[in-house]
Amino acid sequence: MKLKKHLGQHLLVAPGVLDRIAQLIDPREGEVLVEIGPGTGNLTKKVLAHPFKELHLLEIDQDMIRSLRESIKDPRVVIHEADAVSFDFCSLGENIKVFGNLPYNVASLIVEKTVFHHQCISQAIYMLQKEVAEKIQKGPSWLSAFVRTFYKVEYLMSIPSRFFYPKPKVQSGLIRLTRKEELPEIDLKDYKNFLTRLYSMRRKAIKHKLPEEVLLELSIDPMCRVESLDPEKLLLIYNIHQKVRGDKR
Ligand code: SAH
């Protein structure tokens, strides 16, 4: 099969690495799993050796779909010809575990999408471009803050490009998102807008981006930069900011 660069088709081909990732996904009896971009099913086949209830495969490419239908006959597997970016994850269950060697061109979008579906996604294990993976775990970026408001993020391992075919130009990293116990009930779109605004020109002092009364109420140094504030603090700021906005209406 001819691989399509525009769909980020770099297949993970090292059996040892695939086994390790399947172990880290740690499928359990009764679990509903979703794999994004299964491709030819290299990782899928390793996961099939574990117990679980259902595995939904989301793949956009018809050639890949055909190959999957031919090679995977497990009754627990459902193949969806679907774009993971617009797929309704919550239609599959209330406590799903998502994983995948993500197509790197849409990886950040898929991570963002995960947060928008955090009510039903309890865990996600994603392989992405190493720098992107590290930045989601540590920041500074609006997406990192957004993710870490709802999930604990662990960087699990780096995967050198030689383990892929065709070999990508970049190294890869595996991260695990585990949903937090206590989740804020906030409007996600509004919170995203708030964070992207704070992080635009992120080196500018915070006093240029937030009303003085918000900074005073939380005793925040008006000269500090957004990147010095952790996700918990940003959420606090968001809530106070909401209140101030509401009072003025
Ligand atoms: N998991 C496989 C393949 C990874 S390559 C492996 O590790 O070997 C990324 C896969 O994602 C490709 O099969 C590609 O066709 C698929 N893909 C690309 N964009 C997608 C999208 N928007 N939704 C679902 N799958 C997508």
Short mmCIF file of C-alpha atoms and ligand atoms in Angstrom, two decimals:
data_model
loop_
_atom_site.label_atom_id
_atom_site.label_comp_id
_atom_site.label_asym_id
_atom_site.label_seq_id
_atom_site.Cartn_x
_atom_site.Cartn_y
_atom_site.Cartn_z
CA MET A 1 0.00 0.00 0.00
CA LYS A 2 1.23 3.47 -0.86
CA LEU A 3 1.38 5.58 2.30
CA LYS A 4 -0.14 9.07 2.29
CA LYS A 5 1.98 11.82 3.74
CA HIS A 6 -0.88 14.33 4.01
CA LEU A 7 -2.65 11.91 6.38
CA GLY A 8 0.43 11.60 8.58
CA GLN A 9 0.85 7.93 7.73
CA HIS A 10 4.01 6.90 9.54
CA LEU A 11 3.49 3.35 10.75
CA LEU A 12 5.04 2.15 13.95
CA VAL A 13 6.76 -1.08 12.97
CA ALA A 14 8.93 -2.17 15.92
CA PRO A 15 7.25 -5.14 17.69
CA GLY A 16 8.98 -4.45 21.01
CA VAL A 17 7.82 -0.83 21.09
CA LEU A 18 4.30 -1.81 20.04
CA ASP A 19 4.15 -4.37 22.88
CA ARG A 20 5.33 -1.78 25.39
CA ILE A 21 2.71 0.74 24.25
CA ALA A 22 -0.05 -1.90 24.46
CA GLN A 23 1.08 -2.61 28.04
CA LEU A 24 0.98 1.08 28.88
CA ILE A 25 -2.53 1.34 27.41
CA ASP A 26 -3.29 -1.45 29.88
CA PRO A 27 -6.70 -2.55 28.54
CA ARG A 28 -8.95 -4.04 31.20
CA GLU A 29 -11.93 -6.32 31.29
CA GLY A 30 -15.15 -4.38 30.61
CA GLU A 31 -13.41 -1.33 29.12
CA VAL A 32 -14.56 0.50 26.01
CA LEU A 33 -11.50 1.50 23.98
CA VAL A 34 -11.13 3.81 21.01
CA GLU A 35 -8.13 3.88 18.71
CA ILE A 36 -7.49 6.95 16.56
CA GLY A 37 -5.76 6.28 13.24
CA PRO A 38 -5.15 2.52 13.47
CA GLY A 39 -3.61 2.49 9.99
CA THR A 40 -2.73 -1.09 9.08
CA GLY A 41 -3.51 -2.18 12.64
CA ASN A 42 0.00 -2.78 13.99
CA LEU A 43 -0.81 -1.41 17.44
CA THR A 44 -4.41 -2.68 17.25
CA LYS A 45 -3.24 -6.29 16.94
CA LYS A 46 -1.09 -5.97 20.05
CA VAL A 47 -4.03 -4.54 21.99
CA LEU A 48 -6.24 -7.46 20.89
CA ALA A 49 -4.14 -9.77 23.05
CA HIS A 50 -5.52 -8.03 26.14
CA PRO A 51 -9.00 -8.29 27.71
CA PHE A 52 -11.56 -5.50 27.09
CA LYS A 53 -15.20 -5.11 26.09
CA GLU A 54 -15.17 -3.15 22.82
CA LEU A 55 -12.58 -1.50 20.62
CA HIS A 56 -13.70 1.19 18.17
CA LEU A 57 -11.28 2.04 15.40
CA LEU A 58 -11.54 5.54 13.88
CA GLU A 59 -9.78 5.69 10.53
CA ILE A 60 -10.22 8.27 7.78
CA ASP A 61 -8.45 6.49 4.91
CA GLN A 62 -10.46 4.02 2.81
CA ASP A 63 -7.41 1.98 1.84
CA MET A 64 -6.55 1.52 5.50
CA ILE A 65 -10.18 0.65 6.28
CA ARG A 66 -10.09 -2.06 3.63
CA SER A 67 -6.88 -3.53 5.01
CA LEU A 68 -8.28 -3.45 8.56
CA ARG A 69 -11.48 -5.21 7.50
CA GLU A 70 -9.42 -7.96 5.89
CA SER A 71 -6.96 -8.51 8.70
CA ILE A 72 -9.03 -7.99 11.87
CA LYS A 73 -11.84 -10.43 12.58
CA ASP A 74 -12.16 -10.01 16.34
CA PRO A 75 -15.88 -9.69 17.30
CA ARG A 76 -15.02 -7.02 19.91
CA VAL A 77 -13.82 -4.62 17.20
CA VAL A 78 -15.98 -2.04 15.40
CA ILE A 79 -14.42 -0.21 12.45
CA HIS A 80 -15.60 3.34 11.77
CA GLU A 81 -14.69 5.25 8.65
CA ALA A 82 -14.49 8.59 10.43
CA ASP A 83 -12.57 11.79 10.96
CA ALA A 84 -11.40 11.71 14.59
CA VAL A 85 -11.47 15.52 14.72
CA SER A 86 -15.24 15.68 14.28
CA PHE A 87 -16.21 12.31 15.78
CA ASP A 88 -18.67 12.25 18.68
CA PHE A 89 -16.71 10.23 21.26
CA CYS A 90 -19.49 10.44 23.82
CA SER A 91 -21.75 8.40 21.52
CA LEU A 92 -19.63 5.34 22.40
CA GLY A 93 -19.91 5.31 26.17
CA GLU A 94 -19.47 7.18 29.41
CA ASN A 95 -16.02 6.09 30.47
CA ILE A 96 -13.90 5.45 27.46
CA LYS A 97 -10.16 5.06 27.05
CA VAL A 98 -8.75 6.57 23.86
CA PHE A 99 -5.34 5.83 22.36
CA GLY A 100 -3.42 6.19 19.14
CA ASN A 101 -0.29 6.95 17.25
CA LEU A 102 -1.81 10.24 16.15
CA PRO A 103 -1.53 11.78 12.70
CA TYR A 104 0.78 14.63 13.65
CA ASN A 105 -0.89 17.28 11.49
CA VAL A 106 -4.06 17.08 13.58
CA ALA A 107 -2.59 15.86 16.89
CA SER A 108 -3.12 19.13 18.78
CA LEU A 109 -6.69 19.32 17.51
CA ILE A 110 -7.33 15.80 18.78
CA VAL A 111 -5.90 16.66 22.20
CA GLU A 112 -8.15 19.74 22.32
CA LYS A 113 -11.09 17.59 21.24
CA THR A 114 -10.34 15.17 24.09
CA VAL A 115 -10.76 17.99 26.60
CA PHE A 116 -14.06 18.99 25.01
CA HIS A 117 -15.19 15.37 25.58
CA HIS A 118 -13.69 14.90 29.03
CA GLN A 119 -17.12 13.95 30.46
CA CYS A 120 -16.80 10.60 28.68
CA ILE A 121 -13.03 10.17 28.15
CA SER A 122 -11.43 9.01 31.38
CA GLN A 123 -8.00 8.29 29.93
CA ALA A 124 -6.05 8.95 26.75
CA ILE A 125 -2.67 7.59 25.64
CA TYR A 126 -1.31 9.48 22.66
CA MET A 127 1.83 9.37 20.62
CA LEU A 128 2.67 12.73 19.13
CA GLN A 129 5.61 14.76 17.95
CA LYS A 130 8.05 14.84 20.88
CA GLU A 131 8.12 18.65 21.26
CA VAL A 132 4.34 18.80 21.18
CA ALA A 133 4.07 16.02 23.77
CA GLU A 134 6.55 17.76 26.08
CA LYS A 135 4.82 21.10 25.72
CA ILE A 136 1.44 19.62 26.58
CA GLN A 137 2.94 18.11 29.72
CA LYS A 138 4.88 21.19 30.87
CA GLY A 139 3.62 24.23 28.99
CA PRO A 140 3.82 27.06 28.33
CA SER A 141 0.82 27.06 26.04
CA TRP A 142 -2.88 27.66 26.26
CA LEU A 143 -3.47 24.02 25.23
CA SER A 144 -1.30 22.70 28.05
CA ALA A 145 -3.22 24.79 30.59
CA PHE A 146 -6.52 23.69 29.04
CA VAL A 147 -5.59 19.99 29.20
CA ARG A 148 -4.12 20.20 32.71
CA THR A 149 -7.29 21.77 34.08
CA PHE A 150 -9.04 18.45 33.48
CA TYR A 151 -6.31 15.81 33.22
CA LYS A 152 -3.11 14.80 34.93
CA VAL A 153 -0.50 14.56 32.16
CA GLU A 154 2.44 12.11 32.25
CA TYR A 155 5.21 11.88 29.70
CA LEU A 156 5.73 8.12 29.36
CA MET A 157 8.53 7.69 26.84
CA SER A 158 10.29 8.98 23.75
CA ILE A 159 10.25 6.96 20.55
CA PRO A 160 13.04 7.57 18.03
CA SER A 161 12.05 8.00 14.38
CA ARG A 162 13.85 4.80 13.31
CA PHE A 163 10.96 2.73 14.70
CA PHE A 164 8.58 4.10 12.05
CA TYR A 165 8.02 3.46 8.38
CA PRO A 166 8.45 5.73 6.55
CA LYS A 167 10.81 7.39 9.00
CA PRO A 168 9.42 10.80 10.08
CA LYS A 169 11.68 13.86 10.37
CA VAL A 170 10.81 14.29 14.04
CA GLN A 171 11.10 12.22 17.21
CA SER A 172 7.94 11.07 18.97
CA GLY A 173 6.73 11.07 22.55
CA LEU A 174 4.04 9.11 24.37
CA ILE A 175 1.82 10.85 26.91
CA ARG A 176 -0.98 9.69 29.16
CA LEU A 177 -3.88 11.91 30.22
CA THR A 178 -5.75 10.73 33.30
CA ARG A 179 -8.92 12.59 34.17
CA LYS A 180 -8.91 14.34 37.53
CA GLU A 181 -11.33 13.40 40.29
CA GLU A 182 -12.63 16.93 40.78
CA LEU A 183 -13.67 18.63 37.57
CA PRO A 184 -14.68 22.27 37.25
CA GLU A 185 -18.08 22.88 35.72
CA ILE A 186 -17.29 25.63 33.30
CA ASP A 187 -18.16 26.61 29.75
CA LEU A 188 -15.34 25.00 27.78
CA LYS A 189 -15.52 27.30 24.77
CA ASP A 190 -15.45 30.35 26.95
CA TYR A 191 -12.55 28.98 29.00
CA LYS A 192 -10.63 28.18 25.82
CA ASN A 193 -11.17 31.76 24.57
CA PHE A 194 -10.00 33.11 27.91
CA LEU A 195 -6.80 31.02 27.82
CA THR A 196 -5.95 31.76 24.19
CA ARG A 197 -6.34 35.45 24.93
CA LEU A 198 -4.08 35.28 27.97
CA TYR A 199 -1.46 33.31 26.05
CA SER A 200 -1.42 35.54 23.00
CA MET A 201 1.69 37.69 23.40
CA ARG A 202 2.51 35.59 26.43
CA ARG A 203 5.58 37.63 27.37
CA LYS A 204 3.47 40.72 27.99
CA ALA A 205 2.77 41.51 31.65
CA ILE A 206 -0.52 40.12 32.91
CA LYS A 207 -1.79 43.62 33.86
CA HIS A 208 -2.35 44.33 30.17
CA LYS A 209 -4.70 41.38 29.87
CA LEU A 210 -6.79 41.30 33.03
CA PRO A 211 -8.76 43.91 34.98
CA GLU A 212 -6.96 45.30 38.03
CA GLU A 213 -9.70 44.12 40.41
CA VAL A 214 -9.08 40.47 39.40
CA LEU A 215 -5.36 40.79 40.07
CA LEU A 216 -5.99 42.51 43.41
CA GLU A 217 -8.50 39.94 44.58
CA LEU A 218 -6.03 37.09 44.00
CA SER A 219 -2.90 39.07 44.98
CA ILE A 220 -1.27 38.47 41.62
CA ASP A 221 1.79 40.48 40.68
CA PRO A 222 0.57 42.72 37.82
CA MET A 223 3.99 42.47 36.18
CA CYS A 224 4.08 38.68 36.04
CA ARG A 225 3.63 36.76 32.80
CA VAL A 226 0.95 34.20 32.09
CA GLU A 227 3.54 31.40 31.83
CA SER A 228 4.41 31.77 35.51
CA LEU A 229 0.87 30.85 36.56
CA ASP A 230 -0.06 27.19 37.02
CA PRO A 231 -3.35 25.71 35.71
CA GLU A 232 -5.02 25.82 39.16
CA LYS A 233 -4.28 29.53 39.43
CA LEU A 234 -5.51 30.17 35.89
CA LEU A 235 -8.79 28.48 36.72
CA LEU A 236 -9.15 30.63 39.83
CA ILE A 237 -8.45 33.73 37.75
CA TYR A 238 -11.01 32.59 35.20
CA ASN A 239 -13.69 32.16 37.86
CA ILE A 240 -13.03 35.59 39.41
CA HIS A 241 -12.90 37.15 35.97
CA GLN A 242 -16.28 35.60 35.18
CA LYS A 243 -17.71 37.06 38.36
CA VAL A 244 -16.34 40.53 37.61
CA ARG A 245 -17.69 40.35 34.07
CA GLY A 246 -21.08 39.24 35.41
CA ASP A 247 -21.21 42.08 37.97
CA LYS A 248 -20.60 44.65 35.25
CA ARG A 249 -23.43 43.38 33.04
N1 SAH B 1 -1.49 3.57 14.37
C1 SAH B 1 -0.79 3.17 13.16
C2 SAH B 1 -0.78 4.29 12.10
C3 SAH B 1 -0.43 5.67 12.52
S1 SAH B 1 -0.33 6.78 11.19
C4 SAH B 1 0.62 2.74 13.53
O1 SAH B 1 1.08 3.08 14.61
O2 SAH B 1 1.24 2.04 12.76
C5 SAH B 1 -1.75 7.79 11.44
C6 SAH B 1 -3.04 7.16 10.95
O3 SAH B 1 -4.09 8.10 11.18
C7 SAH B 1 -3.10 6.84 9.45
O4 SAH B 1 -3.62 5.56 9.27
C8 SAH B 1 -4.06 7.90 8.87
O5 SAH B 1 -4.77 7.45 7.74
C9 SAH B 1 -4.97 8.16 10.04
N2 SAH B 1 -5.62 9.48 10.05
C10 SAH B 1 -5.12 10.65 9.55
N3 SAH B 1 -5.99 11.66 9.80
C11 SAH B 1 -7.04 11.12 10.48
C12 SAH B 1 -8.26 11.65 11.03
N4 SAH B 1 -8.53 12.96 10.94
N5 SAH B 1 -9.12 10.80 11.65
C13 SAH B 1 -8.82 9.48 11.76
N6 SAH B 1 -7.69 8.93 11.28
C14 SAH B 1 -6.81 9.72 10.65
#
